[in-house]
Coordinates of C-alpha atoms in Angstrom, one line a residue:
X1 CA -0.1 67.4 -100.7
X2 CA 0.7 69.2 -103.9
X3 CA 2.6 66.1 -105.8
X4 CA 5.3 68.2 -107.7
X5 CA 6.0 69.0 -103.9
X6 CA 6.2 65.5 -102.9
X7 CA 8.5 64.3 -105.6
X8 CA 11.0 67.4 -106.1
X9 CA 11.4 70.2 -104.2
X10 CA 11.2 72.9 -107.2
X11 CA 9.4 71.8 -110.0
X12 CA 10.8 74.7 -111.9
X13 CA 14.2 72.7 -111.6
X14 CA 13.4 69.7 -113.3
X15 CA 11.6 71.6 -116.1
X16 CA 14.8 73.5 -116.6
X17 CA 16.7 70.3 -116.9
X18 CA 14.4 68.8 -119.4
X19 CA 13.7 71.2 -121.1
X20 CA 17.7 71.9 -122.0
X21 CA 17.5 68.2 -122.8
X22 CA 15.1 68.0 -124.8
X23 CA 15.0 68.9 -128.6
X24 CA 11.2 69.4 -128.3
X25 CA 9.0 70.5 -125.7
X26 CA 7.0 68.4 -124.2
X27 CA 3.1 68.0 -125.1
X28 CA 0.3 69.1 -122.4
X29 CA 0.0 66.5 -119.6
X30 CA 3.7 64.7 -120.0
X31 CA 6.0 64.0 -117.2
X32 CA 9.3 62.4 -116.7
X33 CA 10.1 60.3 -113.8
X34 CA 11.3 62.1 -110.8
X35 CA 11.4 61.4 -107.5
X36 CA 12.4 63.1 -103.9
X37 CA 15.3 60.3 -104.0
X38 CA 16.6 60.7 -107.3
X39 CA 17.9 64.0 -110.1
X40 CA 17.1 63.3 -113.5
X41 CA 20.2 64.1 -115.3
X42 CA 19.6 63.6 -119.0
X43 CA 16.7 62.0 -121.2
X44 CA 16.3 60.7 -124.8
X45 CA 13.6 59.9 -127.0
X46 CA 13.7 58.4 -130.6
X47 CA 12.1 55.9 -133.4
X48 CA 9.9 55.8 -136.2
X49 CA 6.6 56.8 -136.9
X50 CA 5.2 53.0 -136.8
X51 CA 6.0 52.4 -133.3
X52 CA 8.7 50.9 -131.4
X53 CA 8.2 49.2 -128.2
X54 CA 10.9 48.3 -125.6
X55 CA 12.0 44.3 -124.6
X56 CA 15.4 45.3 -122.5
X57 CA 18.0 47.2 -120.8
X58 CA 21.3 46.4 -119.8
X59 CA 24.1 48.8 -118.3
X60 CA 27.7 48.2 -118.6
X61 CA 30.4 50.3 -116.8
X62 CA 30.6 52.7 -119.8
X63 CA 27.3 52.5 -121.8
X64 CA 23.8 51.7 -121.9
X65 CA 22.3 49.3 -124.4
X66 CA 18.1 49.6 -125.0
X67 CA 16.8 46.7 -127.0
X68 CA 13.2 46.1 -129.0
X69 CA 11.3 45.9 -132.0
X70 CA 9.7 48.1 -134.4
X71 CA 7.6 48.1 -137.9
X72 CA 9.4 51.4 -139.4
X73 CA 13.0 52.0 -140.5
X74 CA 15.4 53.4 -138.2
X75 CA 18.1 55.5 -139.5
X76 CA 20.6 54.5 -141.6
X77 CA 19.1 51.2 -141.3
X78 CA 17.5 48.7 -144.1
X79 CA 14.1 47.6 -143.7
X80 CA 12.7 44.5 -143.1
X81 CA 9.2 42.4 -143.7
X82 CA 7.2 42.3 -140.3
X83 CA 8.4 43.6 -137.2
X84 CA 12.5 43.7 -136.6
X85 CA 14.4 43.8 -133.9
X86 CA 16.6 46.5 -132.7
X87 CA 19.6 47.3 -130.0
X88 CA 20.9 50.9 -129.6
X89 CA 24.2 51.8 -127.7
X90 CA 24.6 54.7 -125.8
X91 CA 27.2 56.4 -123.6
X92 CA 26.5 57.2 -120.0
X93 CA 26.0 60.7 -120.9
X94 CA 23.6 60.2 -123.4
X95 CA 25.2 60.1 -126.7
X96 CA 24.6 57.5 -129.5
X97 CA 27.3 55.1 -130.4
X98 CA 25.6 53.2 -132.5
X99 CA 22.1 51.4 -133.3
X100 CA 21.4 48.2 -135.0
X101 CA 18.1 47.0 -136.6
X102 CA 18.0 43.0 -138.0
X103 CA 15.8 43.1 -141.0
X104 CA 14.4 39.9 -141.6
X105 CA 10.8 38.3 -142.7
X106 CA 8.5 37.8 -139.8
X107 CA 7.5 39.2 -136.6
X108 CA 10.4 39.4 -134.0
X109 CA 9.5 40.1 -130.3
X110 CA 12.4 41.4 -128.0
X111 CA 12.1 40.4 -124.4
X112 CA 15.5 40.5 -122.6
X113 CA 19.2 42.1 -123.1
X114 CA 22.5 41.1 -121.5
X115 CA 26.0 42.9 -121.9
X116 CA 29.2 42.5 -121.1
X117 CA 32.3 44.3 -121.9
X118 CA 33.0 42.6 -125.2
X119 CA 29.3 41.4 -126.2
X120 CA 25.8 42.4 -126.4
X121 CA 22.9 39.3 -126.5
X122 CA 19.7 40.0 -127.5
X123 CA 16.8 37.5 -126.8
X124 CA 12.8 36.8 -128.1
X125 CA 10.6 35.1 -130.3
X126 CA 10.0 34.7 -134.1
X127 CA 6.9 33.3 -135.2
X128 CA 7.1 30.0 -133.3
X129 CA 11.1 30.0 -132.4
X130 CA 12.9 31.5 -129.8
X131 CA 15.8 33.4 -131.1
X132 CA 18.9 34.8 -129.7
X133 CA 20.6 37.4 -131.7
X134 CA 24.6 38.2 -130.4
X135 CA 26.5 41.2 -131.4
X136 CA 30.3 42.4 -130.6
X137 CA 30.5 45.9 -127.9
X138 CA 30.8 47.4 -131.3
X139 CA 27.8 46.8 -132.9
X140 CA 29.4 43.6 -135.5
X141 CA 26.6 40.4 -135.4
X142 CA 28.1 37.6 -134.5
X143 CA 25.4 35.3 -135.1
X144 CA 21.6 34.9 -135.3
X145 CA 20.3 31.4 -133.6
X146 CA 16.4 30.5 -133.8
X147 CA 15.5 28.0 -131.0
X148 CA 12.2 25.0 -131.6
X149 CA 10.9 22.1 -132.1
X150 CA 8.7 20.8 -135.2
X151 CA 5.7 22.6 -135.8
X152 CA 2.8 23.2 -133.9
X153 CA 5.4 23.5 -130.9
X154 CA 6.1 26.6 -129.8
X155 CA 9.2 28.3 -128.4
X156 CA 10.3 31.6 -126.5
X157 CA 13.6 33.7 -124.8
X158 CA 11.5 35.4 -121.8
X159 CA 15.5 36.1 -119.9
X160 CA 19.4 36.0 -120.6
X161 CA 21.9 36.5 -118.2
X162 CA 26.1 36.8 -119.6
X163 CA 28.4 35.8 -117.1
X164 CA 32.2 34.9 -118.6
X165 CA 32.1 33.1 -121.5
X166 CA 28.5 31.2 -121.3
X167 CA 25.2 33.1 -122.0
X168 CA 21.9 31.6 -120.2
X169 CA 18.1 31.7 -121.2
X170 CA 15.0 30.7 -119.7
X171 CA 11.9 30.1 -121.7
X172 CA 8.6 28.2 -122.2
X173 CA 8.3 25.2 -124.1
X174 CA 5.3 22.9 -125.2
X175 CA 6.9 19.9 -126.5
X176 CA 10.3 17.7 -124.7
X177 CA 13.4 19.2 -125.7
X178 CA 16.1 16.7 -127.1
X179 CA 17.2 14.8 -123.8
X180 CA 14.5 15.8 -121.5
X181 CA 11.0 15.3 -120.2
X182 CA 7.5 17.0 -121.0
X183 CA 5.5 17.9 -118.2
X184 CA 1.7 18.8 -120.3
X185 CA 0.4 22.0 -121.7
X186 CA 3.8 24.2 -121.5
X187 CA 7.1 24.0 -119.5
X188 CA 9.9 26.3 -118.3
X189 CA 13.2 25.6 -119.5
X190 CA 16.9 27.3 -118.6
X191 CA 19.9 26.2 -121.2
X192 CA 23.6 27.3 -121.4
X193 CA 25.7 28.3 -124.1
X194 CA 29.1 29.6 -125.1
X195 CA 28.6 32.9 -125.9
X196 CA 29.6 32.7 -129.6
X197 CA 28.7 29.0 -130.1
X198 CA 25.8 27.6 -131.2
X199 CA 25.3 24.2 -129.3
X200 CA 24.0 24.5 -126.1
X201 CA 25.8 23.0 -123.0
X202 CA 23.4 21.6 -120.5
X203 CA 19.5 22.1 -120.6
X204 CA 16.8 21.9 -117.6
X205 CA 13.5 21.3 -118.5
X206 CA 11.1 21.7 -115.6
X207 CA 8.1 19.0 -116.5
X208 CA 4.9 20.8 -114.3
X209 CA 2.0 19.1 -115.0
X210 CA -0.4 21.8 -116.5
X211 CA 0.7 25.1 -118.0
X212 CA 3.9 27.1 -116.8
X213 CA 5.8 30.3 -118.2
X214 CA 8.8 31.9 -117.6
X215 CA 9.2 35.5 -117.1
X216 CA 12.7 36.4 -116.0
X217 CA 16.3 35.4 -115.4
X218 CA 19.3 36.6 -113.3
X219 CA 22.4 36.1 -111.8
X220 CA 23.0 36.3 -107.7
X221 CA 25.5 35.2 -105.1
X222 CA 24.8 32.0 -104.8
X223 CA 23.7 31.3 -108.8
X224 CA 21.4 31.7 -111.3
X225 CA 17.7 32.4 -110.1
X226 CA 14.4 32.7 -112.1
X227 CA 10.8 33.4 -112.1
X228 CA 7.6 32.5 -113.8
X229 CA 4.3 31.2 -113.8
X230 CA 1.9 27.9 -113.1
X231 CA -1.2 26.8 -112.7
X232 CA -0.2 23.5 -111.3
X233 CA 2.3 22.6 -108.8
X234 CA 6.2 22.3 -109.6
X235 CA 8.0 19.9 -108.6
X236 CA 10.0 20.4 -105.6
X237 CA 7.3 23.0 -104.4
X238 CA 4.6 22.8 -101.8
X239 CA 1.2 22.9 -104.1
X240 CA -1.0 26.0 -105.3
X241 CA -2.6 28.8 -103.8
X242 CA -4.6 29.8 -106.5
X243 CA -5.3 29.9 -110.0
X244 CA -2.0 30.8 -111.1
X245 CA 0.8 30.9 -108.8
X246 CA 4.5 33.4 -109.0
X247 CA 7.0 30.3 -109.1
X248 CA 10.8 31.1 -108.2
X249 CA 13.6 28.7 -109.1
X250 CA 17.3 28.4 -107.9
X251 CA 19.9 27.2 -110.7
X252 CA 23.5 26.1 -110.5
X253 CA 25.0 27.8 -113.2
X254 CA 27.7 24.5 -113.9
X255 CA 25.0 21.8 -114.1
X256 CA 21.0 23.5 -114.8
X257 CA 20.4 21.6 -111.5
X258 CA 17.9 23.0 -109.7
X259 CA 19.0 23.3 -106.3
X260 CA 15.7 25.0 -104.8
X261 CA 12.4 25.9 -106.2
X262 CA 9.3 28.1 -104.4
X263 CA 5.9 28.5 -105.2
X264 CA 3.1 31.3 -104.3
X265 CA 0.4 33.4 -104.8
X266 CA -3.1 34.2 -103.9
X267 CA -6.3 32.8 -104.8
X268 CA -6.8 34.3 -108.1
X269 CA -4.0 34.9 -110.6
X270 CA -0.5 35.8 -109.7
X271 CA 2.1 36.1 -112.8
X272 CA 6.3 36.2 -112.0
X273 CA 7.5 39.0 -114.4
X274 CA 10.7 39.9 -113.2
X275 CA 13.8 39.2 -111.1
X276 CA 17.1 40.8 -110.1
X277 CA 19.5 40.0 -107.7
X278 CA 22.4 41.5 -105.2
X279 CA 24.9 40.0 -102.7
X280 CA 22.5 38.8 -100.1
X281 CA 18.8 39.1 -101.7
X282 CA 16.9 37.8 -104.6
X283 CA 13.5 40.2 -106.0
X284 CA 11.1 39.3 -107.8
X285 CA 8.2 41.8 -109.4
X286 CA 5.1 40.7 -111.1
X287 CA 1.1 41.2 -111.0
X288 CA -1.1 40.3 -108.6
X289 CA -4.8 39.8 -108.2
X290 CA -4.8 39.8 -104.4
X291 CA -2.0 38.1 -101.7
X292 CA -2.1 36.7 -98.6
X293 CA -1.7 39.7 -96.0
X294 CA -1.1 42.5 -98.5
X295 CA -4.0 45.2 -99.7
X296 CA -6.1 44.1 -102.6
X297 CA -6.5 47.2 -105.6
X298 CA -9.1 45.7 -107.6
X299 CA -8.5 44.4 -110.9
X300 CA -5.0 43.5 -110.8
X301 CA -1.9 45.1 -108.7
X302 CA 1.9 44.9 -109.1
X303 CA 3.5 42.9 -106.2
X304 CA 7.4 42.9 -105.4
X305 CA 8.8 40.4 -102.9
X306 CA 11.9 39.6 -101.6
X307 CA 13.7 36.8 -101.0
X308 CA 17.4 35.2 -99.6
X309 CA 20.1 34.0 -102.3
X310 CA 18.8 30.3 -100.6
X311 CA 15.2 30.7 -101.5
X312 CA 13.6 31.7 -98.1
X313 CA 11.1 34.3 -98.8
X314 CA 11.4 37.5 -96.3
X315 CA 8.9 39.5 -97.7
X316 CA 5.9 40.9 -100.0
X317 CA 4.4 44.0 -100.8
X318 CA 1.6 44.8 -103.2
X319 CA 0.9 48.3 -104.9
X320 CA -2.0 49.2 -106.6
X321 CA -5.1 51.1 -107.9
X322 CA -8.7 50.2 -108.3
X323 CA -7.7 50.1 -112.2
X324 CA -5.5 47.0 -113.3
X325 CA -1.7 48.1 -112.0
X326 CA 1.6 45.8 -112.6
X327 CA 4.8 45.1 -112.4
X328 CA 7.1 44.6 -115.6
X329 CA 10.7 45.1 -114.1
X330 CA 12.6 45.1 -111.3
X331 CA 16.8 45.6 -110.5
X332 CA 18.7 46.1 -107.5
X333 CA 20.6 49.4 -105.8
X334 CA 23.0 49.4 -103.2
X335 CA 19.7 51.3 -100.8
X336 CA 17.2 48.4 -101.9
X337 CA 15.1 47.5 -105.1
X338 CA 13.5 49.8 -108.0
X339 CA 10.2 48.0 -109.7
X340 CA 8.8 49.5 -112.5
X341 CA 5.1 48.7 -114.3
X342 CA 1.9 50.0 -115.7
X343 CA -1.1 51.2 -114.1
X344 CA -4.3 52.7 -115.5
X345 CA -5.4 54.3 -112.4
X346 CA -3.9 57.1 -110.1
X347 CA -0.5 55.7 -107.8
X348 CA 0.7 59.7 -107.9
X349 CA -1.2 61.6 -110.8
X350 CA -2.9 60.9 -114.4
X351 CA -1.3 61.2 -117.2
X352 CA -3.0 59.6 -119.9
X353 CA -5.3 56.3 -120.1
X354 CA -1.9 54.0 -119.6
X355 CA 1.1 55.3 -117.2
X356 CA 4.4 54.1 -116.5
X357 CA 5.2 54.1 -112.6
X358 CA 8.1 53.4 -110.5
X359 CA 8.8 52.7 -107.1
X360 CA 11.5 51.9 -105.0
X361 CA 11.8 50.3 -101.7
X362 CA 14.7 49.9 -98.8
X363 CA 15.8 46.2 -98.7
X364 CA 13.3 45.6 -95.7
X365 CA 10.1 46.2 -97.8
X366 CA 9.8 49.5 -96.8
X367 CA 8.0 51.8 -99.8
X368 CA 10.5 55.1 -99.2
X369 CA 9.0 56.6 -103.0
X370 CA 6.6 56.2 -106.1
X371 CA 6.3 58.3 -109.1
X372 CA 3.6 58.0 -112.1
X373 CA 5.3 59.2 -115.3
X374 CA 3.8 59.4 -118.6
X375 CA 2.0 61.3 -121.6
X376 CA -1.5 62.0 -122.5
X377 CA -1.7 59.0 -124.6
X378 CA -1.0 55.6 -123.7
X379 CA 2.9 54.5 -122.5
X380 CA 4.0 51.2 -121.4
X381 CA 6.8 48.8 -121.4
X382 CA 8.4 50.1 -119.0
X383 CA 12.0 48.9 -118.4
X384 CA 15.2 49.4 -115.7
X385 CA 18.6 49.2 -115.4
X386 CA 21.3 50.6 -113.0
X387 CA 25.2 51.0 -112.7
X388 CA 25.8 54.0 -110.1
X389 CA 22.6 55.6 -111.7
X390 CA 19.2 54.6 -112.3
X391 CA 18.1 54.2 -116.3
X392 CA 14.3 54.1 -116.8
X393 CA 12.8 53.1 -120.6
X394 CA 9.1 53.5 -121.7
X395 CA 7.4 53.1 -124.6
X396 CA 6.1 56.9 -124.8
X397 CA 2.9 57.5 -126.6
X398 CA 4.0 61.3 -127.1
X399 CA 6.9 63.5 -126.5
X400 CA 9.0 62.5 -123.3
X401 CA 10.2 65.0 -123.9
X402 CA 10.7 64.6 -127.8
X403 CA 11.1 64.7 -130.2
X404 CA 7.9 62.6 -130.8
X405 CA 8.2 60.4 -134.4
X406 CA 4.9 58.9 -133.9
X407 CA 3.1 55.8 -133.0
X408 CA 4.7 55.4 -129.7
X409 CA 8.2 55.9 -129.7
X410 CA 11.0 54.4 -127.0
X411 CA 12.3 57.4 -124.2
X412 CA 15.2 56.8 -121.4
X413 CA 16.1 58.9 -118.8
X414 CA 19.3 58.7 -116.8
X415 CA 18.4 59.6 -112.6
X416 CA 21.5 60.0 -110.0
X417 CA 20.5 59.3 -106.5
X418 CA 20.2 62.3 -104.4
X419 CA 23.2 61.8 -101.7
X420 CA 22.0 61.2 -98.0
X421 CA 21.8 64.0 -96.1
X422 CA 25.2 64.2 -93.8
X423 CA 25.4 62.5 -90.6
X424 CA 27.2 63.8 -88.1
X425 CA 29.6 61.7 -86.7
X426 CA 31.4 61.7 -83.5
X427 CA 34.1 63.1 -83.0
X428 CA 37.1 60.3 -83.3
X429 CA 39.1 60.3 -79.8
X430 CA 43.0 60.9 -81.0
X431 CA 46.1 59.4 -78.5
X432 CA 49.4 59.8 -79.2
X433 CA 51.3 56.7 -77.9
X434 CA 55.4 57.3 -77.6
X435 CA 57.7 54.8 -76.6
X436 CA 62.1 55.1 -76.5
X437 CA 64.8 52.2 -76.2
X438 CA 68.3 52.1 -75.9
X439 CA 70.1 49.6 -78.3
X440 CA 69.6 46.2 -77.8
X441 CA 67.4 47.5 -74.9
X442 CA 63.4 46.8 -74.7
X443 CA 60.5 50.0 -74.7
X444 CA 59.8 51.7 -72.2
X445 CA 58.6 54.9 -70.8
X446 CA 61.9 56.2 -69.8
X447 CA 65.7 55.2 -70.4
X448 CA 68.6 56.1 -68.3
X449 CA 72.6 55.7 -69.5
X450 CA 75.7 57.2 -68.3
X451 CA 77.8 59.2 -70.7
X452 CA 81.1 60.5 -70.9
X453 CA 82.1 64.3 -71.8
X454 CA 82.6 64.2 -75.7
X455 CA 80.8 61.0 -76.1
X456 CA 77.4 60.1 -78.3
X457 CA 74.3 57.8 -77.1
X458 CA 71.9 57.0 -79.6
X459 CA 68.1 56.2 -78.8
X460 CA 65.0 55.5 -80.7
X461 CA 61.7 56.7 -80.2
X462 CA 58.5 55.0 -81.5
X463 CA 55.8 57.3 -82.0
X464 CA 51.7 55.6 -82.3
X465 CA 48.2 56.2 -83.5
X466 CA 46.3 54.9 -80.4
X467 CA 43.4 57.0 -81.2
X468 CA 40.1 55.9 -83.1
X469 CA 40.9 57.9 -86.2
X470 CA 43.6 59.0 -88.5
X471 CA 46.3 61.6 -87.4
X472 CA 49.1 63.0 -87.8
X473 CA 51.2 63.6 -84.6
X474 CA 53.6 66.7 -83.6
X475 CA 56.8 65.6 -82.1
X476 CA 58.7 68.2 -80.2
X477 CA 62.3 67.1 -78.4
X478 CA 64.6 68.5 -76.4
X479 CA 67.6 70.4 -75.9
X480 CA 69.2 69.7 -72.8
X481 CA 72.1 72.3 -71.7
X482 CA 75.6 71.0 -73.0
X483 CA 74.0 68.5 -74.9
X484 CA 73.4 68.6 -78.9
X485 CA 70.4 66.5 -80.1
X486 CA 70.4 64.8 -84.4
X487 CA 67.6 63.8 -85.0
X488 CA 66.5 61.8 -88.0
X489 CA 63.8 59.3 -89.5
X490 CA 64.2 55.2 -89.3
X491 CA 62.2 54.1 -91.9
X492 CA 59.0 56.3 -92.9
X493 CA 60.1 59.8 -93.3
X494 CA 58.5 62.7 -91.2
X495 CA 56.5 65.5 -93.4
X496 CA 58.3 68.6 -92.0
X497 CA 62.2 68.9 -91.6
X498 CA 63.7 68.1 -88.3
X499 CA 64.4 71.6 -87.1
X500 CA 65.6 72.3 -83.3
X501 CA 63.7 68.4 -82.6
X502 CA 60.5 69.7 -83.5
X503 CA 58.4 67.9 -86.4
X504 CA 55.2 66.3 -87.6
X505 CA 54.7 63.0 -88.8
X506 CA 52.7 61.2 -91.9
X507 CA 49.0 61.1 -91.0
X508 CA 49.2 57.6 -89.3
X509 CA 45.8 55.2 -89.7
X510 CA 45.0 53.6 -86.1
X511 CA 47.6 51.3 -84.5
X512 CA 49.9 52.3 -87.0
X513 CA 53.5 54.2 -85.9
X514 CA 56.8 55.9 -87.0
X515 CA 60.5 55.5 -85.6
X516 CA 63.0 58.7 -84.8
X517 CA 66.4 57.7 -83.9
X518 CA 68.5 60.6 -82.3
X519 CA 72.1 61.1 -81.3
X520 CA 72.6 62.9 -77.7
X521 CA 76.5 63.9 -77.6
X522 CA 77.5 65.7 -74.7
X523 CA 79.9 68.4 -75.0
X524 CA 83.5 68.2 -73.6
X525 CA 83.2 71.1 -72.1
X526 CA 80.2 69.5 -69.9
X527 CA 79.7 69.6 -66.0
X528 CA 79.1 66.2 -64.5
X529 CA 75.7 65.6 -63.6
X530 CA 72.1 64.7 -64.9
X531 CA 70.8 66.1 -68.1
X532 CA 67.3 65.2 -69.5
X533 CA 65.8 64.6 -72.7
X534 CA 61.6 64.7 -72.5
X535 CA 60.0 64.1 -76.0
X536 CA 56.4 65.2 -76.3
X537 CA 54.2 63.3 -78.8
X538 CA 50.7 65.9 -79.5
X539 CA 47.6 65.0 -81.1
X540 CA 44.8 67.2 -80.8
X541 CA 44.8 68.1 -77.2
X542 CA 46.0 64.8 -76.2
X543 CA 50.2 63.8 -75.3
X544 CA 52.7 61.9 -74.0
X545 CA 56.0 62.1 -72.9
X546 CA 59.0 59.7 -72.9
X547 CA 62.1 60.6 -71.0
X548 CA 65.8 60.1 -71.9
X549 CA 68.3 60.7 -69.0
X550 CA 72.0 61.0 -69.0
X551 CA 74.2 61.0 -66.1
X552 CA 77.3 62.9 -67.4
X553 CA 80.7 61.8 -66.2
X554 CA 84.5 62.9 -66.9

């Protein structure tokens, strides 16, 4: 199958859209991500001519924040010595709000971005420190904090996650942190702090015997989870499977206890990269070199796997070419997760000797699309977010779409998910329920009261929603010979004027009702006898009738 045709359905449309996006056109052999799921509404690309790779991005409910590094000067920025680290804010339409660059000596490597409402934390590595780099909504730098021990020991950030007031990390370490234990070669480690503070509140150092690395940090129902790295065994876990193994970690966010810890992989070399979380599930993306029940690409595939917010892994899938494929990110969406990676072989068309892919999943494991986006040179660094819309950043080694600075330059598109097709539903049954009383008297069906000529009775009917679905219900009443009927409403008023004891009432929600009272005087002039009052309640085709009688009398 043609693969324009098995992402969109006119390819000519998302040209168009691009293309009116886009400041420059696109070189020969670029694509954007699309999908059959999901509309590209607007994409950006920008940087310097030295090359700007991606480490983050974050989505609050009014803007999107992209985070990395770069050896050039942005605009209106001052330049550093080495590589610097950068954060851009943008609206949800696209628009820049402001961009930030920190120029200082050395190399800085972003690898993760967090955002709330009121700040933005920035996390990554500095020659041998970890560093975490907080900034106001507005683009004011709060403070800069570089995190290690005494030289040779080595530091990183790897994931941050801002909930309230605390920020949280998780790294790798090869020496004991103050107050904790060393396992050998390197160790994960997860810390709290306040936000704006510098002194951390708990730390949990994980002491594996041989080398572990963390890869990725985030926040679900039941707490903080993480992933990584070994090539030993964890405590709490059940031993290796391989080489390497994926490890994934449960965390109370009060204390760094960790309160469940799982360890996996396949013979060869399995590396955690990423994790995301929702209500009920925990996923985590990564590379693979061959799992346990799942297709084996070659030289390296991405895997996603899913597991409960207590640690019970459901599922795994792998994805992969005969080239070396993997998995750099992963988030969650209310129809299941989106994983994004690498791959240097075809998943759905070449673009260049490195493309960025995509592909999301229903929260069952089942693959429902895939996309291969890229240019003719090489992009990577591929990185998600989503809030009611998908965001996807690549490093771009051309113009996606442009316009193209040079060296490789960072690009984000904005995707809104197709709606579901309609489903028709069935049709909701509606029934009128009516009920009258007397004062003082219980409901019934019908009423019965003798009345003197010139005299009033009063009455109250009760008019229900017994039906399966909202409705508003026509009332009509009566008009018995030598008797005048008042009507009016008790309580909730009717949405059409009591004319002649015909009238409609509010659209009532299911078990939920309005009260009429009305005033039956008989006439002086009246004959004895019996006089009756049926009131009709309608709803769709369906009624009911109450009855009031009178038994006039001199």
């Amino acid at each position: 199958m043609d693969r324009w045709r098995l992402h969109i359905v006119v390819p000519a449309v998302l040209l168009a859209v691009v293309a009116s996006l886009a400041t420059a056109v696109p070189g020969a052999g670029t694509e954007p991500p699309a999908s059959a799921s999901w509309e590209p509404t607007w994409a950006r690309q920008w940087g310097t001519s030295a090359g700007d790779p991606i480490g983050g991005v974050a989505v609050v409910d009014d803007a999107v924040y992209v985070a990395g590094w770069t050896r050039g000067t942005l605009p209106g920025q001052l330049p550093g010595i080495g590589a610097d680290a950068w954060v851009r804010k943008m609206s949800l339409t696209g628009e820049l709000l402001w961009e930030r660059q920190m120029s200082e000596t050395g190399d800085q490597t972003i690898t993760a971005i967090a955002a709330d409402a009121d700040h933005v934390v920035v996390v990554g590595t500095t020659g041998r420190l970890a560093f975490r780099w907080v900034l106001t909504s507005s683009g004011v730098t709060l403070m800069w904090q570089g995190v290690g021990g005494d030289a040779p020991a080595l530091t990183s950030y790897e994931g941050v996650v801002l909930a309230g007031d605390w920020t949280y990390v998780v790294g790798t370490v090869n020496e004991a942190l103050p107050g904790q234990t060393f396992g050998g070669g390197s160790d994960i480690f997860l810390r709290r702090y306040p936000t704006t503070s510098w002194a951390a509140s708990w730390t949990t150092q994980i002491p594996g015997p041989l080398f572990d690395a963390a890869g990725g940090l985030a926040l679900g129902s039941e707490g903080l989870v993480a992933t990584g790295s070994t090539n030993g065994t964890l405590p709490g876990t059940v031993g290796s499977a391989g080489l390497w193994d994926v490890v994934v970690l449960g965390v109370a966010p009060a204390t760094g206890a960790v309160t469940w810890a799982r360890q996996f992989g396949g013979p060869g070399n399995d590396y955690g990269r990423a994790i995301a979380a929702d209500a009920t599930r925990v996923y985590v993306a990564g590379q693979t070199r061959g799992l346990p029940g799942q297709p084996d690409g070659g030289a390296g595939d991405a895997f996603l796997s899913s597991f409960t917010s207590a640690g019970a892994q459901q599922w795994v899938r792998t994805l992969g070419t005969a080239e070396e494929d993997g998995a750099e990110a992963v988030t969650a969406t209310p129809r299941g997760p989106v994983v994004a990676g690498t791959t240097r072989g075809e998943l759905a068309g070449i673009h260049g000797g490195e493309d960025a892919f995509w592909a999301e999943y229903d929260p069952a494991g089942t693959r429902t699309g895939v996309d291969q986006f890229g240019t003719a040179d090489t992009d990577n660094y591929p990185r998600l977010g989503y809030r009611d819309a998908l965001y996807v950043a690549v490093h771009a080694g051309g113009a996606l779409p442009g316009p193209y600075a040079g060296g490789a330059d960072p690009a984000l598109f904005r995707l809104a998910r197709f709606p579901d097709p309609p489903v028709a539903a069935a049709p909701a049954t509606l029934r009128p329920d009516a009920a009258v009383r007397l004062p003082g008297k219980r409901w019934k069906r019908q009423v019965s009261r003798a009345v003197r000529t010139g005299r009033s009775q009063r009455a109250v009917v009760r008019v229900r929603n017994a039906g399966e679905g909202p409705a508003a219900i026509r009332v009509a009443g009566c008009s018995p010979k030598q008797v005048r009927v008042t009507w009016r409403s008790a309580g909730r008023k009717v949405t059409s004027a009591v004319r002649k004891g015909v009238f409609t009432t509010p659209v009532l929600a299911p078990g939920r009702s309005v009260r009429l009272r009305a005033t039956l005087t008989v006439a002086r002039s009246a004959k004895p006898g019996k006089r009756v009052c049926d009131v009709v309640a309608e709803s769709g085709t369906t009624r009911d009738t109450v009855r009031i009688r009178l038994v006039v009398r001199r």
